[in-house]
Coordinates of C-alpha atoms in Angstrom, one line a residue:
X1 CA 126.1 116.1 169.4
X2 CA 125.6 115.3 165.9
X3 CA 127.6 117.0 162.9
X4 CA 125.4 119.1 161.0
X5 CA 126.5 116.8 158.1
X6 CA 125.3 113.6 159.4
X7 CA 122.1 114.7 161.0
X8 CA 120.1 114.5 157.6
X9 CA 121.9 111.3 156.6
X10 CA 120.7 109.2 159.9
X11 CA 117.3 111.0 159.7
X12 CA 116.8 109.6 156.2
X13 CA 117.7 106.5 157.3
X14 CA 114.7 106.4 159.5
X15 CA 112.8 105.6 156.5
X16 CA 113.7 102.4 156.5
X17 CA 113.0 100.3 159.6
X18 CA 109.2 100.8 161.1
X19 CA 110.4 102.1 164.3
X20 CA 112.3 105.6 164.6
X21 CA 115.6 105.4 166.1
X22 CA 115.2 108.9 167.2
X23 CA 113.7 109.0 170.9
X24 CA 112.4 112.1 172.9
X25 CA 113.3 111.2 176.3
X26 CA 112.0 114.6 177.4
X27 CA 115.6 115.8 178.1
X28 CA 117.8 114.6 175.7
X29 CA 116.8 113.3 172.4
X30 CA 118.7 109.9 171.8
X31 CA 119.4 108.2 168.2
X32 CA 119.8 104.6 168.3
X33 CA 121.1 102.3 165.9
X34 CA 118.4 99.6 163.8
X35 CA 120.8 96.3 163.4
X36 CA 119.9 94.1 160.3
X37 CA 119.0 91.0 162.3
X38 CA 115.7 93.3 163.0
X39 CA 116.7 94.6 166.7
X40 CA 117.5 98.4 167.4
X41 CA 119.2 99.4 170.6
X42 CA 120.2 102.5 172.3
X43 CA 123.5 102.6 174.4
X44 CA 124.9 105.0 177.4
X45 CA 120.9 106.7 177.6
X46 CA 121.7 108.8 180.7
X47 CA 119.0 107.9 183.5
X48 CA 120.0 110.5 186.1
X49 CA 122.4 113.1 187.0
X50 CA 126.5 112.8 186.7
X51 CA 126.7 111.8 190.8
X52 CA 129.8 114.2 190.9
X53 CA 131.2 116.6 193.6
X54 CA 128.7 117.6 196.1
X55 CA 126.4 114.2 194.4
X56 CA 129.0 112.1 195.6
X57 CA 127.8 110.0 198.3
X58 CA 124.1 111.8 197.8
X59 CA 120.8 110.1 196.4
X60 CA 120.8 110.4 192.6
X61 CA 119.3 113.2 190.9
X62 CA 117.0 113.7 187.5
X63 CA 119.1 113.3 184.5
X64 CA 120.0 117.1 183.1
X65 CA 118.7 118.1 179.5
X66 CA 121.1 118.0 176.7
X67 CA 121.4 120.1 173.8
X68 CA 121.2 118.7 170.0
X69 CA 120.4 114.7 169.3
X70 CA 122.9 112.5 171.2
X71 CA 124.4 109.5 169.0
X72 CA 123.5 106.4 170.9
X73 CA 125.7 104.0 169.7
X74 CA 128.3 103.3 173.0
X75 CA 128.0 102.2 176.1
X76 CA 128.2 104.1 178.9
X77 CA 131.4 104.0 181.5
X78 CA 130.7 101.5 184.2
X79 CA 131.1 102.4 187.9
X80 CA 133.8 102.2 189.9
X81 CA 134.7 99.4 191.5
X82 CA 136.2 98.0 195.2
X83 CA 139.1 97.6 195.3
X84 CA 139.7 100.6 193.4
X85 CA 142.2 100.7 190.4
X86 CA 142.8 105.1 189.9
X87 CA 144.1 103.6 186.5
X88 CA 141.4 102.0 184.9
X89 CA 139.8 103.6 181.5
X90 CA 136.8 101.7 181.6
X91 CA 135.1 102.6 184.8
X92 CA 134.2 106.4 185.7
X93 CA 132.7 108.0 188.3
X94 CA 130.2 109.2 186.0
X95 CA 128.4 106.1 184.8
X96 CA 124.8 105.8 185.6
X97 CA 123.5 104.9 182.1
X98 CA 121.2 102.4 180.5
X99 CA 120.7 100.6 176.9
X100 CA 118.2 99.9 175.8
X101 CA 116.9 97.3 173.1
X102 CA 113.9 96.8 171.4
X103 CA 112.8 95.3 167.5
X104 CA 112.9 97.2 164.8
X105 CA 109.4 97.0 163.9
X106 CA 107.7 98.0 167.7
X107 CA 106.5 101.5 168.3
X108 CA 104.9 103.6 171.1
X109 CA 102.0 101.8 170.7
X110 CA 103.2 98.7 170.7
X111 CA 102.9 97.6 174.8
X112 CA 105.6 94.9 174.7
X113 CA 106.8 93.5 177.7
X114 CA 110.0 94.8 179.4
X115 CA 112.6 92.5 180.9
X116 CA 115.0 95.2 183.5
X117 CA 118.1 93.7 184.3
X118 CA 120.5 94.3 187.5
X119 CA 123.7 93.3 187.1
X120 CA 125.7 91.7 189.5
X121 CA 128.8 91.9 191.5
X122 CA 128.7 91.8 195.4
X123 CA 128.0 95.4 195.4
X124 CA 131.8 96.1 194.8
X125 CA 131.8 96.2 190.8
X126 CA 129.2 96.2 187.8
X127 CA 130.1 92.3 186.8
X128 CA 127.8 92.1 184.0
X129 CA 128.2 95.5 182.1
X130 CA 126.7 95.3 178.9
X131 CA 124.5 92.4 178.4
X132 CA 123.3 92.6 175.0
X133 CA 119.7 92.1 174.7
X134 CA 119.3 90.8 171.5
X135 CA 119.3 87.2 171.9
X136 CA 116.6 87.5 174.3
X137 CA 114.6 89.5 171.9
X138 CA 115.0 86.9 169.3
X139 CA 114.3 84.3 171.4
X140 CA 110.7 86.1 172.5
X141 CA 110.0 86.2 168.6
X142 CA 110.5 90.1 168.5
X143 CA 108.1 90.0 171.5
X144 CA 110.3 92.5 174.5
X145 CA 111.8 94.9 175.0
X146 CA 115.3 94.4 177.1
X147 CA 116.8 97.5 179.6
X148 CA 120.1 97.0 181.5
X149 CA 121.9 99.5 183.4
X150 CA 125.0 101.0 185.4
X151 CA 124.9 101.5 188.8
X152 CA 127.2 102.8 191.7
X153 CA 128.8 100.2 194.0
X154 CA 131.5 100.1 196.8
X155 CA 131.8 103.3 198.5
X156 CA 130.6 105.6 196.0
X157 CA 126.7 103.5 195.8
X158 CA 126.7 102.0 199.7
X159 CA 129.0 104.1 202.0
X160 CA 127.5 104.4 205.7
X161 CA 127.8 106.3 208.7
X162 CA 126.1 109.0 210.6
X163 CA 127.9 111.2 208.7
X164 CA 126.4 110.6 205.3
X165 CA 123.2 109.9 206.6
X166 CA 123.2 113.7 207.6
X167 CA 125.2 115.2 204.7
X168 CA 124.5 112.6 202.0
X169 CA 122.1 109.7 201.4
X170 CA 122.4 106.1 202.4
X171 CA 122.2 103.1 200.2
X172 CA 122.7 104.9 197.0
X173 CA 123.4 102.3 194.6
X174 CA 120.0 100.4 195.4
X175 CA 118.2 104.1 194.9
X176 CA 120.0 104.1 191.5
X177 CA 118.3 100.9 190.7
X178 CA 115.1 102.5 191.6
X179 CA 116.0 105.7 189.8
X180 CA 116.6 103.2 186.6
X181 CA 113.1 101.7 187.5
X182 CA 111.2 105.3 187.4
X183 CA 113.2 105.7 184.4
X184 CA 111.3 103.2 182.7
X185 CA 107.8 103.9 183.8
X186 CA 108.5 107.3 182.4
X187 CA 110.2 106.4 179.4
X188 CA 109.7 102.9 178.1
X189 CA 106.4 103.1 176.4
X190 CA 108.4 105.4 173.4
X191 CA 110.6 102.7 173.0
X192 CA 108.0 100.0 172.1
X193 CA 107.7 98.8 175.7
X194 CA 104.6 98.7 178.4
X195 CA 105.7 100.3 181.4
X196 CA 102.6 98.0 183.4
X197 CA 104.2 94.7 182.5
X198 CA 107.7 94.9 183.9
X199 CA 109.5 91.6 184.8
X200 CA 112.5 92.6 187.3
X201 CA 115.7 90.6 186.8
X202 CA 119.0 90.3 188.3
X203 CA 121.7 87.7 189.6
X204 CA 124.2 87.5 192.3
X205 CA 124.0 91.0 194.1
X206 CA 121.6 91.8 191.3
X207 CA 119.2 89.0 192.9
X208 CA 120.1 90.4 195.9
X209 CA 118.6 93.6 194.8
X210 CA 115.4 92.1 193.3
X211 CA 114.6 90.8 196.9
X212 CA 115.5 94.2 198.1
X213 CA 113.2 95.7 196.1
X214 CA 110.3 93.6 196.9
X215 CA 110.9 94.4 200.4
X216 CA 111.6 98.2 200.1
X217 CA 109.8 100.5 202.6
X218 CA 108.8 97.4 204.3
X219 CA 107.1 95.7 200.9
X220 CA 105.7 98.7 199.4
X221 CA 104.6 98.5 196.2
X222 CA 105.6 101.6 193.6
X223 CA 103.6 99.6 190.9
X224 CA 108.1 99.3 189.4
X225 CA 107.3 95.9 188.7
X226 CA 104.8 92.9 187.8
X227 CA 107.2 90.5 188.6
X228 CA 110.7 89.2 189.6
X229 CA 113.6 86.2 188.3
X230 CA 116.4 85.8 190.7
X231 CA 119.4 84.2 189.9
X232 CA 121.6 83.3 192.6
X233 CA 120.0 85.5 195.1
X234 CA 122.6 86.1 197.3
X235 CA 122.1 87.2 201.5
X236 CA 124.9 88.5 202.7
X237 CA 125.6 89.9 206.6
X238 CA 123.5 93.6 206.6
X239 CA 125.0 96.1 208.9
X240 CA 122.8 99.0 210.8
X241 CA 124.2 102.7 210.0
X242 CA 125.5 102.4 213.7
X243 CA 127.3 99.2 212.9
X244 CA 129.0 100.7 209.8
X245 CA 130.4 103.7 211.3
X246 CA 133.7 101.9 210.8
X247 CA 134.4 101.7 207.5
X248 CA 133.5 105.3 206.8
X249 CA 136.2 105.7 209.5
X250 CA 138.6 103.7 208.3
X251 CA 138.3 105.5 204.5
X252 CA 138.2 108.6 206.3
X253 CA 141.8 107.8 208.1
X254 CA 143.3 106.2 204.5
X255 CA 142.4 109.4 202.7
X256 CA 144.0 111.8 205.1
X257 CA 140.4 113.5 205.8
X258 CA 140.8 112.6 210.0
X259 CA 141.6 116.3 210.6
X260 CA 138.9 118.3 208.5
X261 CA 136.1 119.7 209.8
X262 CA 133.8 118.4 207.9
X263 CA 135.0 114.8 206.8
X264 CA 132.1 114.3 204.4
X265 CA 133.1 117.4 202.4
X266 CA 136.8 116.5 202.4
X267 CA 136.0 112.9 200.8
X268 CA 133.5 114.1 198.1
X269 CA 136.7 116.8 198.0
X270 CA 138.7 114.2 196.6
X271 CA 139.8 113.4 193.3
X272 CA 138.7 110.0 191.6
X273 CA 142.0 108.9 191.7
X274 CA 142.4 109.5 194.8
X275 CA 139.5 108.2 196.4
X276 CA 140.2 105.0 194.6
X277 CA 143.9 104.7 195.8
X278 CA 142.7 104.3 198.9
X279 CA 139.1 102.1 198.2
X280 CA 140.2 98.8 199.6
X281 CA 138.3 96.0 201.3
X282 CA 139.1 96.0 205.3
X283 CA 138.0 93.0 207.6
X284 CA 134.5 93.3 209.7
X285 CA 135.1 93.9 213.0
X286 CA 136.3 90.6 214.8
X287 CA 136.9 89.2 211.7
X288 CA 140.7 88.2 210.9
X289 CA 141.1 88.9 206.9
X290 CA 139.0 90.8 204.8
X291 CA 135.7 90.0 203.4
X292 CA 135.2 88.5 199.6
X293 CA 132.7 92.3 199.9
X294 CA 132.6 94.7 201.9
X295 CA 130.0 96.9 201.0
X296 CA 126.4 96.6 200.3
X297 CA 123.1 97.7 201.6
X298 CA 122.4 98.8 205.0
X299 CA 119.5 99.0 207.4
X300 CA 118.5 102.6 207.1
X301 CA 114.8 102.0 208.6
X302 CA 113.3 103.6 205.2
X303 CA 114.4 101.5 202.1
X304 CA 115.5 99.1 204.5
X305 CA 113.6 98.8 207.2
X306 CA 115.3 95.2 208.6
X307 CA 117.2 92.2 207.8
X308 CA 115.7 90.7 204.5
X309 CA 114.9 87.3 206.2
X310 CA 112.6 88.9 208.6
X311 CA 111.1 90.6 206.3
X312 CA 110.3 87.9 204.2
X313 CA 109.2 86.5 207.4
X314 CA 106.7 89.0 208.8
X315 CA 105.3 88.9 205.5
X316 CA 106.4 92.2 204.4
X317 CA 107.2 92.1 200.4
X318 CA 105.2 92.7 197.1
X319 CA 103.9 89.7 195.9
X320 CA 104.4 89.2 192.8
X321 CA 105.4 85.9 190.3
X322 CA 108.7 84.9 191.0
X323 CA 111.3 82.9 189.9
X324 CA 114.6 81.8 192.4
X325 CA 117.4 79.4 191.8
X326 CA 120.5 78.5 191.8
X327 CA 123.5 76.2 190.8
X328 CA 125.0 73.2 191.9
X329 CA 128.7 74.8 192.8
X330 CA 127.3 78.0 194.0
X331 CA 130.5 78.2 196.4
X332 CA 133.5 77.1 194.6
X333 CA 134.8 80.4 192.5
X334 CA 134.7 82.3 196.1
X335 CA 136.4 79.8 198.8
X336 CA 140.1 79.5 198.3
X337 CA 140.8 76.6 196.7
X338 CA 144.1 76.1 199.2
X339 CA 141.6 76.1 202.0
X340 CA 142.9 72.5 203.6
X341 CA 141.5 72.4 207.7
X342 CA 138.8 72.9 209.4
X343 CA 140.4 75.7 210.6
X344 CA 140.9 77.7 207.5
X345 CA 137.4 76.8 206.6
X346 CA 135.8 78.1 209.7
X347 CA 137.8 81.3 209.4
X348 CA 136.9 81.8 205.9
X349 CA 133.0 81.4 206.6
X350 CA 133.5 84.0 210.0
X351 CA 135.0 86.6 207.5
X352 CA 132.0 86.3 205.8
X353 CA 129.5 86.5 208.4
X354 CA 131.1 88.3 211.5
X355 CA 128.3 87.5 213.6
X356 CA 128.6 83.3 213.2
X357 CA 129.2 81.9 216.7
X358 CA 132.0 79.0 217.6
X359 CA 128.5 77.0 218.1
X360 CA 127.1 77.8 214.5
X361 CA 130.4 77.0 213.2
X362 CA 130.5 73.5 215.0
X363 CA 126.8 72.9 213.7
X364 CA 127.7 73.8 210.2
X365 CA 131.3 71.5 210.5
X366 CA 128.8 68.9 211.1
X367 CA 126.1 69.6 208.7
X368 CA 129.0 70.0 206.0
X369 CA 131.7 67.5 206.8
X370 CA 135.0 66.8 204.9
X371 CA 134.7 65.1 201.8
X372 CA 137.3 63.6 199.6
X373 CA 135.7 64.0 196.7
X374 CA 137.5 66.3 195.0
X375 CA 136.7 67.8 191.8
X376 CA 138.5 64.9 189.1
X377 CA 141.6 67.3 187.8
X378 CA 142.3 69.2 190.8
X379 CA 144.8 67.8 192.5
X380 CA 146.8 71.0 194.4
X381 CA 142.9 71.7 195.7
X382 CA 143.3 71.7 199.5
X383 CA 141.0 69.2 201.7
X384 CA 138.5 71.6 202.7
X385 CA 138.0 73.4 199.5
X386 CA 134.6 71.7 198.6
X387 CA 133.2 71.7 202.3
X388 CA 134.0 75.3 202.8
X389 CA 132.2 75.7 199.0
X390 CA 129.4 73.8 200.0
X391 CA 128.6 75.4 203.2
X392 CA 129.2 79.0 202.0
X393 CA 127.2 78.3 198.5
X394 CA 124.2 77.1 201.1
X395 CA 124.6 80.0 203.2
X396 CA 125.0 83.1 201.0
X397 CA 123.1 82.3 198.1
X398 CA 121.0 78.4 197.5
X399 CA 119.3 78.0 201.2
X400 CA 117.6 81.9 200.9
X401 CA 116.4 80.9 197.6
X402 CA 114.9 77.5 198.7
X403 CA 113.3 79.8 201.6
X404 CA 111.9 82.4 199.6
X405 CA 110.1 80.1 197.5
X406 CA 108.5 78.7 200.3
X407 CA 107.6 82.0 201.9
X408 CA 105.8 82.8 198.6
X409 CA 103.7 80.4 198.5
X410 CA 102.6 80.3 202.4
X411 CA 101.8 84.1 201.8
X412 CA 99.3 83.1 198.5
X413 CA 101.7 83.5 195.5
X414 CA 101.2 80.3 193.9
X415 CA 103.3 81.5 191.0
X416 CA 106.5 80.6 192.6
X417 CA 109.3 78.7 190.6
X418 CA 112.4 77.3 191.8
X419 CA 115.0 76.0 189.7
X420 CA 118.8 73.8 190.1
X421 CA 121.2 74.6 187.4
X422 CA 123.5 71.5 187.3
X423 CA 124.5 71.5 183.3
X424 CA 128.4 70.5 183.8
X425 CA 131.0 72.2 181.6
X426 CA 133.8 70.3 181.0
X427 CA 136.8 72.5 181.8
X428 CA 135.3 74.0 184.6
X429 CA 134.7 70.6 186.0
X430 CA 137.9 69.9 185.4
X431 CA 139.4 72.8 186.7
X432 CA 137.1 71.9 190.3
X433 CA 134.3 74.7 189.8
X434 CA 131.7 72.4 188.9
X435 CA 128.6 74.0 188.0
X436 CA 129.9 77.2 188.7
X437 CA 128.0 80.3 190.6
X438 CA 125.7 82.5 187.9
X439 CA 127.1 80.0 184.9
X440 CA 123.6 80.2 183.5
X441 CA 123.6 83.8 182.3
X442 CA 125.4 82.0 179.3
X443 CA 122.4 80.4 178.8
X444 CA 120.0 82.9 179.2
X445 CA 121.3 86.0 177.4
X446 CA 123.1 83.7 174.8
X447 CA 127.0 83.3 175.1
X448 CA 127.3 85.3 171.9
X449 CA 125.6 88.2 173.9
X450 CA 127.4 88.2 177.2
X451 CA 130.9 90.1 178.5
X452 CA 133.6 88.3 179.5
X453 CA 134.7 84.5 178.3
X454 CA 131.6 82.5 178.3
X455 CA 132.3 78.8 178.7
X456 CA 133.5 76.8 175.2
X457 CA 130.9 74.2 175.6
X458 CA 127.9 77.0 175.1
X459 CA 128.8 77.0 171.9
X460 CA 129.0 72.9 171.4
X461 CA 128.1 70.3 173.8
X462 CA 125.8 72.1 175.9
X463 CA 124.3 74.8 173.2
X464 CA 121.3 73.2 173.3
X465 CA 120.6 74.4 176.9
X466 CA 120.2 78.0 175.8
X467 CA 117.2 77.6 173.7
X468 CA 115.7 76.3 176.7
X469 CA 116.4 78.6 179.3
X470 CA 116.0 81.3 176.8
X471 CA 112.2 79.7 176.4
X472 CA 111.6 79.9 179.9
X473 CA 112.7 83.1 180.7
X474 CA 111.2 84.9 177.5
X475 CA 107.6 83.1 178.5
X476 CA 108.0 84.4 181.8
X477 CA 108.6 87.8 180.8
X478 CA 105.8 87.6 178.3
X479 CA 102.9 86.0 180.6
X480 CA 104.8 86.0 183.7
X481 CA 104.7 82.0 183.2
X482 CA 107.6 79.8 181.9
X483 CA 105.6 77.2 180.5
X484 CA 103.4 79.2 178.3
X485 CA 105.9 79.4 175.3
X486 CA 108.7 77.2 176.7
X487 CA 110.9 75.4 174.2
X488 CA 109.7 72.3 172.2
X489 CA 110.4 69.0 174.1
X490 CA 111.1 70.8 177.6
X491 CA 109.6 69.9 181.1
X492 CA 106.8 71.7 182.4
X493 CA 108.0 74.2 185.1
X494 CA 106.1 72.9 188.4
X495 CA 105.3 75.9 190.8
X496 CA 106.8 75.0 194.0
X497 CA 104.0 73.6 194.9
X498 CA 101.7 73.6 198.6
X499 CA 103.9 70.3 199.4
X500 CA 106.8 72.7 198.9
X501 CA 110.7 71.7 197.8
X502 CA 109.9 71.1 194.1
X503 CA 111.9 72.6 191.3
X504 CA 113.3 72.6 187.9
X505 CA 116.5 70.2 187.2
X506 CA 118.6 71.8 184.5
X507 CA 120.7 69.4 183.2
X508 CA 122.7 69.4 179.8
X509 CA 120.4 66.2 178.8
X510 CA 117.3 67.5 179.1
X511 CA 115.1 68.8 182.2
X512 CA 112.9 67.4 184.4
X513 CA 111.3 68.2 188.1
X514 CA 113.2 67.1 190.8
X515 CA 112.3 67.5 194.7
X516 CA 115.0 68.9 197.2
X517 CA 116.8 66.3 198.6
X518 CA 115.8 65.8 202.1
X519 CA 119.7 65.9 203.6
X520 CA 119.4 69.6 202.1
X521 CA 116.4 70.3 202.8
X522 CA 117.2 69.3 206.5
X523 CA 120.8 72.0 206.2
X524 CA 118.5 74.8 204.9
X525 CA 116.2 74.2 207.7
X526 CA 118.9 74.9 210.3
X527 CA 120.3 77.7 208.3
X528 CA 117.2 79.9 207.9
X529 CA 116.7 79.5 211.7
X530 CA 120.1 81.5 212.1
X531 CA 120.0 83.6 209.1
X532 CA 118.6 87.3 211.4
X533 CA 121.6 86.5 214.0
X534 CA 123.9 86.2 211.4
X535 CA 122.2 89.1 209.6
X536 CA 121.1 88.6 206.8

């Protein structure tokens, strides 16, 4: 809360910018911060409930009202992650919260278009925390408005057994995403922002989500959305609540809860700390390590209904414009780099998907066979480090994206864009990542704008990529087309087209529209026939 001091001070300050920092969000009254380069933004806006004590494991909840006007000028705590750290000052179990950012001059009557970004992670941590949306805005010449969020992951968003099925709520972390959504319909408009044209955005496990939630309740549409831009959509194996029985088990065992009564209660009993002592990443069953993720969604029969292939498949999604793609390297920064037989190659890819068979594995050895090739300065990389890379970057995340493009247009979406990322960063070429996986974000939000290290060459050799992906995405969340106010001198997007397999080369010389290769073409073809038995 405000002192009493301040209060006057900030609300004479309103005076000056055309929009008023001070939002009426019903339940809380939030006062954001106007930035001189003409963008105000509003950080940690709660969305929903704290999910604490008897909300642990359970659907989220409306947010509660809060007295007085609540500074909006830090983020929110992100999530906690898998494998848990009970240390960590950054994460908290109390972290659903939002920013929001929007130019200075909009108001409630203003209708701009609203770009709602998940973040990604493999369902195990928030990745992306953060993402400032002010290069974006820029970009769209003060034309949208930009929400990204906090939700719960690992456990505490996708824990699954009968047990929480009965006492709490199943895939929690995608209802978060949805409770976020709702949010926005409700809220957005007094923020500058049209809660009819919402674009849905997300990479990695936050593409993995988009396609989620244009399949939820068997491709229901909750009017959330007007369309959707996937980056490195990724399909991992999808477990029934039967089939994940286990690792509510297993936690149950590690947190000394196997003799309670009631094993749900002692869990949500648990303190943070403890809880995350004990949050580790266990192998699927007949598996022999760990997963990279354990977590994620799980067929529940109501947000879920089936395996998102299937789906797609039996036609059962909200059809919408879309945008899917992917990178060159989309395998490289999750295979171990030591990985040097078949052996170790095969095991790695079964850890992954449990369900493979010795066949599917002997299919894929052929389809992907050693190469000596190398990335240049890597020379402690073992053999099978890039055919490992190459067939897990196919199956998790570039194949589904080639197929979903497809899909769309066979079911009458004729806006459907696919796109190849292949601009090459020197040191991570170098260091034998290549074009890395999600390596565009930099692009798209601005390297200035993200969290983490963005690559040095953003800011150099390749800055002249983010213009352009910054003028494709910002026309596509403005007319849900890329081309309409792309960047000077780039290539004209191409839908994927009746003849199908053709998408947008990204390359740090220019762009240019590029068909899929036929060998790939051919390896995506064999991989989509197997994608429901290996579940995804």
């Amino acid at each position: 809360m405000l002192p009493p001091l301040v209060f006057p001070l900030l609300v004479a300050a309103v005076n000056v910018v055309a929009v008023d920092p001070l939002v009426d969000v019903d339940y809380a009254k939030y006062f954001g911060t106007a930035r001189p380069g003409g963008v105000t933004d509003w950080l940690g806006i709660r969305y929903a409930a704290p999910p604490l004590g008897e909300l642990r494991f359970a659907a989220p909840q409306d947010p509660l009202p809060e007295e007085g006007v609540q500074v909006a000028n830090q983020h929110g705590l992100i999530c906690l992650r898998t494998p848990g750290d009970p240390t960590v000052n950054t994460t908290s179990e109390d972290c659903l919260f939002l920013d929001v950012y929007a130019p200075s001059a909009a108001n409630a009557s203003s209708k701009l278009p609203v770009y709602f970004f998940i973040q990604g992670g493999g369902f195990a941590e928030n990745s992306n925390p953060n993402y400032n949306g002010t290069g974006l805005i820029e970009a769209s010449g003060m034309n949208i408005v930009v929400v990204n969020f906090n939700y719960r992951v690992g456990p505490f968003g996708f824990l699954a057994s009968q047990e929480v099925a009965e006492g709490g709520s199943l895939n929690n972390g995608l209802k978060d995403q949805r409770k976020a959504m709702e949010w926005v319909q409700n809220y957005i408009s007094r923020f500058g922002g049209d809660p009819d044209h919402v674009v849905m955005g997300g990479e990695s496990a936050g593409a993995a989500s988009v396609t989620y939630h244009l399949t939820a309740y068997g491709g229901r549409n909750d009017g959330l959305f007007q369309a959707a831009a996937a980056e490195s959509q990724s399909f991992a194996t999808m477990f029934t609540v039967e089939q994940s029985q286990w690792q509510f088990n297993n936690l149950v065992l590690r947190a000394g809860c196997a003799g309670a009564e009631d094993t749900l209660a002692c869990l949500r009993n648990l303190t943070v700390a403890e809880l995350q002592t004990v949050n580790i990443q266990t192998p699927f069953p007949g598996a022999q390590y760990a997963p990279l993720y354990m977590y994620g969604p799980t067929i529940d029969g109501d947000l879920i209904p089936d395996y998102t292939y299937r789906l797609f498949e039996q036609g059962k999604f909200v059809r919408v414009p879309s945008i899917f793609g992917d990178d060159t390297n989309e395998g490289t920064i999750f295979v171990y780099n030591t990985t040097n037989t078949i052996g170790e190659s095969d095991t790695f890819l079964q850890a992954q998907f449990p369900y493979i068979t010795r066949a599917q594995l002997a299919k894929i050895n052929i389809l992907y066979p050693v190469t000596n090739d190398t990335f240049p300065a890597a020379p402690n990389a073992g053999k099978y480090w890039r055919q490992c890379s190459n067939a897990y970057g196919e199956i998790r995340y570039i194949c589904p994206g080639v197929y979903i493009s497809g899909v769309l247009v066979q079911a009458g979406v004729t806006d459907s864009w696919n796109y190849h990322y292949n601009v090459e960063d020197p040191q991570q070429t170098a260091e034998g990542y290549g074009v890395r996986h999600t390596v565009e974000t930099n692009a798209i939000w601005g390297p200035q704008y993200v969290t983490g290290t963005p690559p040095a060459s953003y800011n150099t050799t390749n800055a002249g990529v983010v213009p352009v992906m910054q003028g494709y995405w910002t026309s596509f969340i403005r007319t849900f087309n890329p081309n309409t106010y792309r960047y000077n001198g780039s290539a004209e997007w191409g839908t994927w087209g009746e003849q199908g397999y053709q998408r947008l080369l990204i390359q740090g010389n220019g762009t240019l529209m590029e068909t899929v290769p036929a060998d790939q073409q051919g390896r995506c073809a064999y991989l989509s026939s197997i994608a429901v038995e290996l579940r995804q």
